[in-house]
Every structure is written in structure tokens, then in C-alpha cells.
mmCIF file of N, CA and C and ligand atoms in Angstrom:
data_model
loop_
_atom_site.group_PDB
_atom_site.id
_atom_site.type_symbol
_atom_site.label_atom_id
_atom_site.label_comp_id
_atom_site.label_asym_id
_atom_site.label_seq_id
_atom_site.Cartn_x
_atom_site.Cartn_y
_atom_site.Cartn_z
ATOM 1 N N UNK U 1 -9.787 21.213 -2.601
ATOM 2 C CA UNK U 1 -9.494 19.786 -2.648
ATOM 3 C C UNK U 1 -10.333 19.147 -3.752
ATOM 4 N N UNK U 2 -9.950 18.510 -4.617
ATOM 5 C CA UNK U 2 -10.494 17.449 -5.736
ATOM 6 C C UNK U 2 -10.776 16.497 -5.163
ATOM 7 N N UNK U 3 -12.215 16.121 -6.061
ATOM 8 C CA UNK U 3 -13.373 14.911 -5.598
ATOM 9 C C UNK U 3 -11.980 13.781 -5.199
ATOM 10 N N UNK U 4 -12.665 12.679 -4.188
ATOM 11 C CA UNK U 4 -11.679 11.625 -3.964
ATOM 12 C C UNK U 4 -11.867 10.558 -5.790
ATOM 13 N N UNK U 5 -11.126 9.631 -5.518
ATOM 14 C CA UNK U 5 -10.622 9.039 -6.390
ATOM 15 C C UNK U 5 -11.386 7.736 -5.910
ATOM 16 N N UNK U 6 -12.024 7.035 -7.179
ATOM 17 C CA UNK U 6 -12.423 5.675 -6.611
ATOM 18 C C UNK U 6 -11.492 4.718 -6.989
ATOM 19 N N UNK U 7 -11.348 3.544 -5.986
ATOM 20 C CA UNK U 7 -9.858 2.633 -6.139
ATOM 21 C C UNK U 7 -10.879 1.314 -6.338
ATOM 22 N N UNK U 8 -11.714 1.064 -5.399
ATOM 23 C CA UNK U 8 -12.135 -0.412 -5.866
ATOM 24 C C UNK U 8 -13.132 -0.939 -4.812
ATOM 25 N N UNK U 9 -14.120 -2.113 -4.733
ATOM 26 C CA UNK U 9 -14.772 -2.183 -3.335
ATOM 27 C C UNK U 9 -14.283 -2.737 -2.270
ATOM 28 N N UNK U 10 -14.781 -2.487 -1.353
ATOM 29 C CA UNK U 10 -13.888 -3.047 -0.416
ATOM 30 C C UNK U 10 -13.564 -4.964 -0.390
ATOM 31 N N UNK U 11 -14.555 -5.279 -0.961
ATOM 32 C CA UNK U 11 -14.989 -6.707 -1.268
ATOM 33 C C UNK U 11 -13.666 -7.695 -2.214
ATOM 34 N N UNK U 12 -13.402 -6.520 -3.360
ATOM 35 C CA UNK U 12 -12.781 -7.016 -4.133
ATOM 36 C C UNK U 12 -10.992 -7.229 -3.782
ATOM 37 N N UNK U 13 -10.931 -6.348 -2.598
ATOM 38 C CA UNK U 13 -9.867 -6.644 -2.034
ATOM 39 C C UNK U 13 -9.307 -8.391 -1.972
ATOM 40 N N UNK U 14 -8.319 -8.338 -2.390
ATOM 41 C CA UNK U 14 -7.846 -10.019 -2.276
ATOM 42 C C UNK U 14 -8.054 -10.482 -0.504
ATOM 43 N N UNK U 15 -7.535 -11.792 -0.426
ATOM 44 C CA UNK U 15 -7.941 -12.257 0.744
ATOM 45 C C UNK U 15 -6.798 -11.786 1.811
ATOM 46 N N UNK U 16 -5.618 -11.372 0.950
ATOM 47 C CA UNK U 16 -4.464 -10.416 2.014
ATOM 48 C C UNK U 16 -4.617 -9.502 2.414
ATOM 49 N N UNK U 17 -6.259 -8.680 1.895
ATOM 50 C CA UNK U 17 -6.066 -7.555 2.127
ATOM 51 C C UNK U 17 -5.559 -6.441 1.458
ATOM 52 N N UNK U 18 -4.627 -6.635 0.870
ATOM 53 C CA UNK U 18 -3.497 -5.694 -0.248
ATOM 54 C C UNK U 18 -4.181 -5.757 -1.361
ATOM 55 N N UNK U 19 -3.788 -5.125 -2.011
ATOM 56 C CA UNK U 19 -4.039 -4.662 -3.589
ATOM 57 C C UNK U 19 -3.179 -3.114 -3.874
ATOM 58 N N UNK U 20 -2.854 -3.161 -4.917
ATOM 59 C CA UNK U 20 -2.175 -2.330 -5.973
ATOM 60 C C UNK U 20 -3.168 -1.552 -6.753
ATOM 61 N N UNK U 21 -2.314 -0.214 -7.213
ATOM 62 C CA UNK U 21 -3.292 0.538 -8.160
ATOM 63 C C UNK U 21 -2.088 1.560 -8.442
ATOM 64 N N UNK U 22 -2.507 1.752 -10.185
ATOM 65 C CA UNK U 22 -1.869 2.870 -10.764
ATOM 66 C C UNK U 22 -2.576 3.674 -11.389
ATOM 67 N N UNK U 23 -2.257 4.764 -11.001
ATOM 68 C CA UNK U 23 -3.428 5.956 -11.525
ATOM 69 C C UNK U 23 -2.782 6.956 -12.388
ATOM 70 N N UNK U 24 -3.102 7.662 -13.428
ATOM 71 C CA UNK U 24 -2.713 8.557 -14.046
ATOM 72 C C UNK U 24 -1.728 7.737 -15.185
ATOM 73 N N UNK U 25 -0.455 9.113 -15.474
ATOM 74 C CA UNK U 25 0.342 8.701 -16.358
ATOM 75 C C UNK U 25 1.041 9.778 -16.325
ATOM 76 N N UNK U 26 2.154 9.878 -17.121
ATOM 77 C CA UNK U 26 3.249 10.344 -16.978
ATOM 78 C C UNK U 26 3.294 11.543 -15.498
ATOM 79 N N UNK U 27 3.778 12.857 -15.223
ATOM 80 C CA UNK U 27 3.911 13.431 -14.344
ATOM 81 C C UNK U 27 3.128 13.213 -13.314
ATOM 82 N N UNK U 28 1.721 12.785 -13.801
ATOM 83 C CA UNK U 28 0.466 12.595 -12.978
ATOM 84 C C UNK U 28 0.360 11.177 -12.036
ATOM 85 N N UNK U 29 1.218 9.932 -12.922
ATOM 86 C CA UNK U 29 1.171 8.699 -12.228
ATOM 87 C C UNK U 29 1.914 8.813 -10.970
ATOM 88 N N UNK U 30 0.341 7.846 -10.365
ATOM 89 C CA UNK U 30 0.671 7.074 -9.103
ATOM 90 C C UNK U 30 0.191 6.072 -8.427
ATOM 91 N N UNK U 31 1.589 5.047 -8.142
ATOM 92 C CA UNK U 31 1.492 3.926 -7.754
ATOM 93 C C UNK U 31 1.227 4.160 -6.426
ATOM 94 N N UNK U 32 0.209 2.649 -5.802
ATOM 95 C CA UNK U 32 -0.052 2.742 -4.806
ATOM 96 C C UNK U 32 -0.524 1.624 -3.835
ATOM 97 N N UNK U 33 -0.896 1.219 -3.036
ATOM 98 C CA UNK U 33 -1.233 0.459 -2.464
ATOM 99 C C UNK U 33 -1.854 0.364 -1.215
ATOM 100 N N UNK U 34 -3.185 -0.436 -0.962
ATOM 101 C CA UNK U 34 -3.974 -0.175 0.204
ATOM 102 C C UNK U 34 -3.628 -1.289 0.935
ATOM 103 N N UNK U 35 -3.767 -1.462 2.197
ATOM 104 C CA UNK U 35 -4.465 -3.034 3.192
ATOM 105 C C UNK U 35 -4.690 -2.708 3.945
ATOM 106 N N UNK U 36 -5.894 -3.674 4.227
ATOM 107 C CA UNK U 36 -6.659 -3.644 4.608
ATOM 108 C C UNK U 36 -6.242 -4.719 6.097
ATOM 109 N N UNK U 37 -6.380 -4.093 7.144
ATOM 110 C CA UNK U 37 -6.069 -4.994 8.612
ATOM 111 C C UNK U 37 -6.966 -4.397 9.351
ATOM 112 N N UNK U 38 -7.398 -5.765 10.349
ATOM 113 C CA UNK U 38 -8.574 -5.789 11.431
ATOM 114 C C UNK U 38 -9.521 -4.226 11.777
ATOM 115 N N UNK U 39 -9.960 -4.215 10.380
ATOM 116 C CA UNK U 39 -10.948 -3.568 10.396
ATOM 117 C C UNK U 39 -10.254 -1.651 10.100
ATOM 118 N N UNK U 40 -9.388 -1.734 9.597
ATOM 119 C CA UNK U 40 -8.316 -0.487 9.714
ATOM 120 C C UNK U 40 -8.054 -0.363 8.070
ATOM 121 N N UNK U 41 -8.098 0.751 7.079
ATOM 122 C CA UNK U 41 -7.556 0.865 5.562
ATOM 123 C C UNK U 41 -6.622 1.586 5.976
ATOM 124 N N UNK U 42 -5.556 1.279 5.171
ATOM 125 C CA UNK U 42 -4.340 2.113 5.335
ATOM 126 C C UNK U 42 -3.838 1.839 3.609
ATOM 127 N N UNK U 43 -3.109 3.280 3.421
ATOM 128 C CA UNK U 43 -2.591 3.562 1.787
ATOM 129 C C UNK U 43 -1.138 4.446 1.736
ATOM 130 N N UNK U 44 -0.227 3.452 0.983
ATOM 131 C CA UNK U 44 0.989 4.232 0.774
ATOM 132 C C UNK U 44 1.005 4.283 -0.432
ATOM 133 N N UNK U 45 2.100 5.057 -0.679
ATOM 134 C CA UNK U 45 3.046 4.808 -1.713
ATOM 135 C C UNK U 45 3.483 3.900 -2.197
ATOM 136 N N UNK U 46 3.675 3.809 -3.573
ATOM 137 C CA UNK U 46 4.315 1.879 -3.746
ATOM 138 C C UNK U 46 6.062 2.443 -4.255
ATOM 139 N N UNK U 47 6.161 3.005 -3.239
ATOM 140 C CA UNK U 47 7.502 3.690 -3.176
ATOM 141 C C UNK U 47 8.878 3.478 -2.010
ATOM 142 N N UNK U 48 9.334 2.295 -1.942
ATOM 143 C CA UNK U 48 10.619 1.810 -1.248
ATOM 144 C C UNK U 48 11.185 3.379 -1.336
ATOM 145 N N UNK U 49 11.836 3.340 0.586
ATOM 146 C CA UNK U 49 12.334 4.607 0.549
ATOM 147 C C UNK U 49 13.952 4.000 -0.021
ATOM 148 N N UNK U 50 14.132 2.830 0.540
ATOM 149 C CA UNK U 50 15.642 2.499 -0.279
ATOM 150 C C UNK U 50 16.237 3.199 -1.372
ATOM 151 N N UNK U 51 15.384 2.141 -2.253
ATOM 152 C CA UNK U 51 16.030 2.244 -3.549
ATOM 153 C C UNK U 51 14.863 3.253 -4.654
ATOM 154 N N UNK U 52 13.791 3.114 -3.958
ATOM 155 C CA UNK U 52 12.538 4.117 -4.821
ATOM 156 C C UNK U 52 12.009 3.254 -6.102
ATOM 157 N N UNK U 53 12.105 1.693 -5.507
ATOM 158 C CA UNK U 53 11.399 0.464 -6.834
ATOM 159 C C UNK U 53 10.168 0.296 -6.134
ATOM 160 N N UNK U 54 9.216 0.042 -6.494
ATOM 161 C CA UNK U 54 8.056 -0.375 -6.311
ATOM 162 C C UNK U 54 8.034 -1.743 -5.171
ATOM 163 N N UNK U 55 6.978 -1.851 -4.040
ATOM 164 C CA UNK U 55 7.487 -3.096 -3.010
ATOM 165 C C UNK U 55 7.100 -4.309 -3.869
ATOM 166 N N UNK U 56 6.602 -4.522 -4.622
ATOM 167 C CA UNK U 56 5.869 -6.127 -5.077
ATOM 168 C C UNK U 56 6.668 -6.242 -6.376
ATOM 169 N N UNK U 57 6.624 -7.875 -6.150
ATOM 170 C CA UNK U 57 7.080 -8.101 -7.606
ATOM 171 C C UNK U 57 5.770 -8.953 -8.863
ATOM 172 N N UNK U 58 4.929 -9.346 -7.412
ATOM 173 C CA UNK U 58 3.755 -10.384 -7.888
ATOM 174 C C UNK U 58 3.129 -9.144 -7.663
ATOM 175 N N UNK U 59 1.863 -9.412 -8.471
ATOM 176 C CA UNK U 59 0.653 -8.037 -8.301
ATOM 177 C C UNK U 59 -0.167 -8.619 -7.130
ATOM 178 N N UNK U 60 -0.139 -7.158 -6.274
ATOM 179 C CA UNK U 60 -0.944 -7.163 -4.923
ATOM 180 C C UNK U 60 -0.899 -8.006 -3.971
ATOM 181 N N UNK U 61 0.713 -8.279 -4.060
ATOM 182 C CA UNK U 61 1.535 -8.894 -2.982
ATOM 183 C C UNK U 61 2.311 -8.100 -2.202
ATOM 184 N N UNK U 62 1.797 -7.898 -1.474
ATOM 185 C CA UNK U 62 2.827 -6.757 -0.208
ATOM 186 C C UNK U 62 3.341 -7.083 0.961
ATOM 187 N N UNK U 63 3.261 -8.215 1.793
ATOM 188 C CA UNK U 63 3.342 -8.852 2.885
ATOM 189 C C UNK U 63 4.081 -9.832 2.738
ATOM 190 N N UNK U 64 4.790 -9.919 3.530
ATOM 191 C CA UNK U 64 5.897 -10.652 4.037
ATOM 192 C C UNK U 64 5.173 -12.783 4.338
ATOM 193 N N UNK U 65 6.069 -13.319 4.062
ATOM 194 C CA UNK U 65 5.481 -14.716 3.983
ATOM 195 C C UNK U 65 4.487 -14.745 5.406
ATOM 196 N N UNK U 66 4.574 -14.496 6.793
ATOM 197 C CA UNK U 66 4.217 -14.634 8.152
ATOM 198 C C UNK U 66 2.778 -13.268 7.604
ATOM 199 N N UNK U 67 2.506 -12.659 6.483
ATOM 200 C CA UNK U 67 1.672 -11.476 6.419
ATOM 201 C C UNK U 67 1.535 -10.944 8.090
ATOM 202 N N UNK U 68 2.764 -10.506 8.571
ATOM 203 C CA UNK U 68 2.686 -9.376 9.629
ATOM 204 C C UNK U 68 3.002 -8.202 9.344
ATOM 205 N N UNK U 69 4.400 -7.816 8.090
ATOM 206 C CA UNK U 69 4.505 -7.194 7.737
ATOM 207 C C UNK U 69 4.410 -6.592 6.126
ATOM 208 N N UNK U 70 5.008 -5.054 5.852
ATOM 209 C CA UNK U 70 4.583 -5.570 4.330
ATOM 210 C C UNK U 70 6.180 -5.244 4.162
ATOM 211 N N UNK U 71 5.852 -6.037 2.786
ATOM 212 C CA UNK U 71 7.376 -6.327 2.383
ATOM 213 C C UNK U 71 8.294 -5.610 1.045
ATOM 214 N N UNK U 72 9.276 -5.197 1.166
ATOM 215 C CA UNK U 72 9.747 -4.786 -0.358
ATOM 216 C C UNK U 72 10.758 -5.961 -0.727
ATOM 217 N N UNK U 73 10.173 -6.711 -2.381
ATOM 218 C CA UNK U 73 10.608 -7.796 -2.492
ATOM 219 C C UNK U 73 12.201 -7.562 -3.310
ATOM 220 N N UNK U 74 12.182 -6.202 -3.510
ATOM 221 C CA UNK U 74 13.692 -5.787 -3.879
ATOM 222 C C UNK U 74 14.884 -6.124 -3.223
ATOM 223 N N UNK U 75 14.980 -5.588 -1.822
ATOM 224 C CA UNK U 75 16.385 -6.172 -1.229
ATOM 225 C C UNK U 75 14.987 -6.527 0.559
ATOM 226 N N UNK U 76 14.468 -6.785 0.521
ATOM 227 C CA UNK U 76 13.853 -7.546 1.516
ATOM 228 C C UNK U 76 13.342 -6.143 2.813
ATOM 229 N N UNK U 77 13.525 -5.135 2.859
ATOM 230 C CA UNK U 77 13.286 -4.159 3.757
ATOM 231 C C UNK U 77 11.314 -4.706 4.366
ATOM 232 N N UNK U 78 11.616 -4.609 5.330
ATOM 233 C CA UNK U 78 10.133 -5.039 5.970
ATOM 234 C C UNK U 78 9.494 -3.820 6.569
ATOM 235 N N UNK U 79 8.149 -3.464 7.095
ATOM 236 C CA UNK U 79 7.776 -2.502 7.087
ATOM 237 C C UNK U 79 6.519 -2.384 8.355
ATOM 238 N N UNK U 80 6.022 -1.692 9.161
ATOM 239 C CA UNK U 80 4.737 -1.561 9.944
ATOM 240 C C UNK U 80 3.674 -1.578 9.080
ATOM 241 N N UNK U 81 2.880 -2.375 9.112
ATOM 242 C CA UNK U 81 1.471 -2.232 8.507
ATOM 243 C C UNK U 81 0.850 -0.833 9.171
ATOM 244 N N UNK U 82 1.242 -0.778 10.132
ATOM 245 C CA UNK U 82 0.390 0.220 10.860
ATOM 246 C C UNK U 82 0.843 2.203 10.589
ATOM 247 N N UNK U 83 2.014 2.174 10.264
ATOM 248 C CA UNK U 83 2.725 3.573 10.023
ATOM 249 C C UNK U 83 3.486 3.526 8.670
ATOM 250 N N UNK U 84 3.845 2.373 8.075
ATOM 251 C CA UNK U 84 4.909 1.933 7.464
ATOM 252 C C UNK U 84 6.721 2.349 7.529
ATOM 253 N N UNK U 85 6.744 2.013 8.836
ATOM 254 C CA UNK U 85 8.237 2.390 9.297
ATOM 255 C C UNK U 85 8.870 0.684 8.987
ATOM 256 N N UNK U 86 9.933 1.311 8.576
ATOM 257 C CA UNK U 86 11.080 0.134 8.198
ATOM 258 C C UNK U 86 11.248 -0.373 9.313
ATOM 259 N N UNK U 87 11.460 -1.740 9.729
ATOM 260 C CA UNK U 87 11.599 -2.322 10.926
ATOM 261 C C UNK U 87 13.045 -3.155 10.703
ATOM 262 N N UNK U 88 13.234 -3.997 9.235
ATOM 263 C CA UNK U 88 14.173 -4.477 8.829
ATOM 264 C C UNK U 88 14.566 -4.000 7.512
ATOM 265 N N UNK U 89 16.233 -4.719 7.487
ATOM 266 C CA UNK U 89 16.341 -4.052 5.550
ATOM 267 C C UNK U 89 17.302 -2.520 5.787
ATOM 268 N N UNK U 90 17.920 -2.121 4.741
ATOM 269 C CA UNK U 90 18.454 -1.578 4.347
ATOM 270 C C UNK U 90 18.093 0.019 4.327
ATOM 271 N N UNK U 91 16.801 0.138 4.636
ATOM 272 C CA UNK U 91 15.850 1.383 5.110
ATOM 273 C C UNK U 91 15.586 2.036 6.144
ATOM 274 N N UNK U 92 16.316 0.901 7.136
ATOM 275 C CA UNK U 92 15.551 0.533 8.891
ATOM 276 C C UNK U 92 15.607 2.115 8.954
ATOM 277 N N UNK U 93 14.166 2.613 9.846
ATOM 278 C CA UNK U 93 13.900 3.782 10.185
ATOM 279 C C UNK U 93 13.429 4.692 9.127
ATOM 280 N N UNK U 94 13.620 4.402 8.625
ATOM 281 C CA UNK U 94 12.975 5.291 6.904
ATOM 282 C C UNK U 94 11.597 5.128 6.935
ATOM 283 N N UNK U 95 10.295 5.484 6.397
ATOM 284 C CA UNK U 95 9.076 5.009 6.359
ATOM 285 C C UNK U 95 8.181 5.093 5.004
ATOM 286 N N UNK U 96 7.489 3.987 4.568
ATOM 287 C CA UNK U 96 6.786 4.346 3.524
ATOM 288 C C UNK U 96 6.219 5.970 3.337
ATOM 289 N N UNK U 97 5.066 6.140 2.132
ATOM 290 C CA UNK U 97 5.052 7.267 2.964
ATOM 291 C C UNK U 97 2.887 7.331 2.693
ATOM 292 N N UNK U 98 2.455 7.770 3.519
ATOM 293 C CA UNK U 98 1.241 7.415 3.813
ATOM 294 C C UNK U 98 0.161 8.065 2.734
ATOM 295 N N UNK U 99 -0.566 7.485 2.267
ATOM 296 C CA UNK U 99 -1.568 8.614 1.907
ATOM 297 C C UNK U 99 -2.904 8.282 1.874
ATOM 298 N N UNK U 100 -3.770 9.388 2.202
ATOM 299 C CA UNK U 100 -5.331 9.109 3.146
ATOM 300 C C UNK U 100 -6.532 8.381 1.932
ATOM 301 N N UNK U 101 -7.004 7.446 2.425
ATOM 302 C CA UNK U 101 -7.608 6.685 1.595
ATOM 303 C C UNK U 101 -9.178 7.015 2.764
ATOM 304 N N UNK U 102 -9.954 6.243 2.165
ATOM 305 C CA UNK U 102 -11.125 6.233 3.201
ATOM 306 C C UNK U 102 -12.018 4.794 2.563
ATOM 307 N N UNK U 103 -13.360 4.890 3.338
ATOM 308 C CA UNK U 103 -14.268 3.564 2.642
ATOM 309 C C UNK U 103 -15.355 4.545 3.165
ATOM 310 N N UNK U 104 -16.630 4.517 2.222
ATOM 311 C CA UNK U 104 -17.683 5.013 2.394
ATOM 312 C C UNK U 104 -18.737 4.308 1.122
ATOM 313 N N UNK U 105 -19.690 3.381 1.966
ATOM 314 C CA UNK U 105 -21.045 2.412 1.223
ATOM 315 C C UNK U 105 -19.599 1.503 0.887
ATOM 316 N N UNK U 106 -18.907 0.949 1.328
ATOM 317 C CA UNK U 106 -18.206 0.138 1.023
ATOM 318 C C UNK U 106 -17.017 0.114 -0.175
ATOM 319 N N UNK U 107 -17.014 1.522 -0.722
ATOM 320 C CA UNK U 107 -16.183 1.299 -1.634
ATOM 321 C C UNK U 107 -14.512 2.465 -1.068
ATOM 322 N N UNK U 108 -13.750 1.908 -1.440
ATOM 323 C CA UNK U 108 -12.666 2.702 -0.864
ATOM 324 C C UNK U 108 -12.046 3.602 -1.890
ATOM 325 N N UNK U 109 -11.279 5.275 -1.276
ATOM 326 C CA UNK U 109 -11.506 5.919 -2.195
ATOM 327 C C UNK U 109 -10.015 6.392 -1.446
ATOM 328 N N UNK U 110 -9.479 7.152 -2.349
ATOM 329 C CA UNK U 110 -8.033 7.875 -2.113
ATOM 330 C C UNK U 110 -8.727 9.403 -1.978
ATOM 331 N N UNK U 111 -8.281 10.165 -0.799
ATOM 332 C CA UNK U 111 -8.238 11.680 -1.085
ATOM 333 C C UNK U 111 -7.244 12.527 -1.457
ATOM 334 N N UNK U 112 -7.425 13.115 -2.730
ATOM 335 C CA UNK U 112 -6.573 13.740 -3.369
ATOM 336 C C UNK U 112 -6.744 15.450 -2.457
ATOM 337 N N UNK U 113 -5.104 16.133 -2.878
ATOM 338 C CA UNK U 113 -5.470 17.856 -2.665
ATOM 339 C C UNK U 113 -6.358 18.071 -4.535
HETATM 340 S S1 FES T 201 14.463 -0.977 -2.755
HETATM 341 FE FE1 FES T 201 13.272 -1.722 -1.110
HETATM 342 S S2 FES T 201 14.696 -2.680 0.176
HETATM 343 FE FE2 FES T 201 15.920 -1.896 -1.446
#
């Protein structure tokens, strides 16, 4: 397994919680996205199982106006913060798809294989 990846502090997280990140480049890039809820990091893919566009159209906007869920601002598919299963939208039942992030001294880090 390769060292984790540093994404950012936990601090600098916006006040939604969410934030965006692209790493690499060509074969290697990947989009992504953390939030942060009641005390819980969670990291997907910034990968709509729909259509396979990225969920935000504003940077490190992922949540739905009510921020209960997160949102793909493409055709509106809504999502579990908690698993990222489609709840509404054109996806329903489909699910983001997860990948393991952590926080350690406060800074949050992606684990790569
Ligand atoms: S691409 Fe996300 S709902 Fe269509």
C-alpha cells in the first residue's frame, strides 16, 4: 500500500463541510470529494453513477439546498451522506462510490492501494 495522500486540514474545510480535490492527471486523475458530518469524514468519488459528470457545478458544493443530502447538480439525483446511495433522481439505488479517507493531528488524508 502507498503512503496516504494529503488532501487538506481539517479546519480548512468550508463551513458545509464538503470540499473537492483533483489529484493526478491524465490516467492517474482523480476527482473527489470529502464531508465532513457530525463528527464522521466520509470520501467519494466525484463520479455520478448516472451520467459519470462530476456532482458540483460551484466548487465544493455538494449538498442539496436543505444540506441533508449531497447532490448531483446535473439532472438533480440526491444521495446518503452516510453510504452515498441514490435516494432520488435518475440513479435511485445506484451509489456513489466510497473511498477511505482518514484525519490524523487534524489533517485529512486519502488511503491509496
Ligand atoms: S449525471 Fe448525476 S443525475 Fe444525471
Amino acid at each position: 500500500m502507498s503512503d496516504p495522500v494529503y488532501l487538506c486540514r481539517l479546519e480548512e474545510l468550508p463551513e458545509s463541510g464538503t470540499k473537492g480535490f483533483l489529484l493526478g492527471s491524465g490516467a492517474d486523475r482523480l476527482d473527489l470529494f470529502v464531508v465532513w458530518r457530525a463528527g464522521v469524514l466520509r470520501g467519494y468519488l466525484n463520479d455520478c453513477p448516472h451520467a459519470h459528470t462530476p456532482l458540483e457545478t460551484r466548487p465544493d458544493r455538494f449538498l442539496d439546498r436543505d444540506e441533508t443530502y449531497l447532490l448531483c447538480t446535473t439532472h438533480g439525483a440526491r444521495f446518503t451522506i452516510d453510504d452515498g446511495t441514490c435516494i432520488s433522481g435518475p440513479c435511485r439505488g445506484k451509489s456513489l462510490t466510497p473511498l477511505p479517507v482518514t484525519i490524523a493531528d487534524g489533517k485529512i488524508f486519502l488511503l491509496r492501494d
